[in-house]
CSV table of C-alpha atoms in Angstrom, one decimal:
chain,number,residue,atom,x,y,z
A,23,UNK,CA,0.0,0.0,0.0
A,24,UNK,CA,1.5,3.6,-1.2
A,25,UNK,CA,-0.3,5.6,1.1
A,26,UNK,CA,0.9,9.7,0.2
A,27,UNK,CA,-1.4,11.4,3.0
A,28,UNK,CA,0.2,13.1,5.0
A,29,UNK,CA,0.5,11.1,9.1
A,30,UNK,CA,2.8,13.6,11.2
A,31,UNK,CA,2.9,17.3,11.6
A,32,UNK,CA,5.4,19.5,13.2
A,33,UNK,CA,3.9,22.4,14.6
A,34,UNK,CA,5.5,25.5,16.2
A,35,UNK,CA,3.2,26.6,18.7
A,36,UNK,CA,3.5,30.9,18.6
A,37,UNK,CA,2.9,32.3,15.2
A,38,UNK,CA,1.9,29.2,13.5
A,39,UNK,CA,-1.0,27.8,16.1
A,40,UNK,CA,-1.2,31.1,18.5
A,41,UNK,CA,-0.2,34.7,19.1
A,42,UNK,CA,0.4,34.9,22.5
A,43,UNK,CA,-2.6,33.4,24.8
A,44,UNK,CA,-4.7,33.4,21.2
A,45,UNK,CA,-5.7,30.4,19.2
A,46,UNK,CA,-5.3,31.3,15.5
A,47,UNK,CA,-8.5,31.2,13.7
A,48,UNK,CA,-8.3,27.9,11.6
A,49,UNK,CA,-5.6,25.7,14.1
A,50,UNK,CA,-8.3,24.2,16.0
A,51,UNK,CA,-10.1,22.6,12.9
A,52,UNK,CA,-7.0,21.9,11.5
A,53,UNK,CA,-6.2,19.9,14.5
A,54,UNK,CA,-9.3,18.4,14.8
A,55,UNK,CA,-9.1,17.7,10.9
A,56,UNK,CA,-5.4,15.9,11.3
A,57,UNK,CA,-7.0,13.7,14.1
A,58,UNK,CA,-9.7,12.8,11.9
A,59,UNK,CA,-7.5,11.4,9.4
A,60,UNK,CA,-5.5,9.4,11.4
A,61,UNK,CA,-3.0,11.4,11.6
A,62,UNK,CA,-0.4,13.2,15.0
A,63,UNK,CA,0.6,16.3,15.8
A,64,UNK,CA,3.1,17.0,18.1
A,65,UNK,CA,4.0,21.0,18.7
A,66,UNK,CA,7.4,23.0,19.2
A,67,UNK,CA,8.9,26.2,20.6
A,68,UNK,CA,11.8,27.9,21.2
A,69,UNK,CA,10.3,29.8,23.8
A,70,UNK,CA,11.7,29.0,27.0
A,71,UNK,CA,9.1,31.4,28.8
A,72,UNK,CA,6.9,28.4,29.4
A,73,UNK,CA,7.7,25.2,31.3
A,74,UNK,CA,5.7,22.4,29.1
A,75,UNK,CA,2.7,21.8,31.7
A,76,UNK,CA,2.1,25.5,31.0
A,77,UNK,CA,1.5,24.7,27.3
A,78,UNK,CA,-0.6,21.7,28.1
A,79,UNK,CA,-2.4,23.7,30.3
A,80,UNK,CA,-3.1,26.5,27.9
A,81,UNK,CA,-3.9,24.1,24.7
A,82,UNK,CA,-6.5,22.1,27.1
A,83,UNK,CA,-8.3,25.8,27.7
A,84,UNK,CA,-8.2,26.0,24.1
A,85,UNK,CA,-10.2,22.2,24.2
A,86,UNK,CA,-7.2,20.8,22.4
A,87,UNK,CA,-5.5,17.4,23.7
């Protein structure tokens, strides 16, 4: 089987997914359409502002797991 669809995405979390504490209109269906799919997401930063747990925390207010 030669399946082309894409399966994992690599995500940086501020100016791709958010601005700050702002969920950019579109990442949540995009998400939500990956997952749908059967594919992953897995997110990265370079901002060392934020412990992890903090951007757990912020992406479950968001209602993303």
């Amino acid at each position: 089987m030669n399946d082309k669809r894409k399966k994992l995405f690599l995500l940086d979390i501020d100016g791709t997914v958010a601005l700050g504490s702002e969920l950019l209109p579109g990442a949540a269906d995009f998400l939500q359409t990956v997952k749908e799919n059967g594919g992953i997401f897995c997110f990265l930063t370079n901002n060392s502002s934020k412990a992890a747990s903090d951007y757990v925390e912020q992406f479950r207010d968001w209602g993303i797991e």
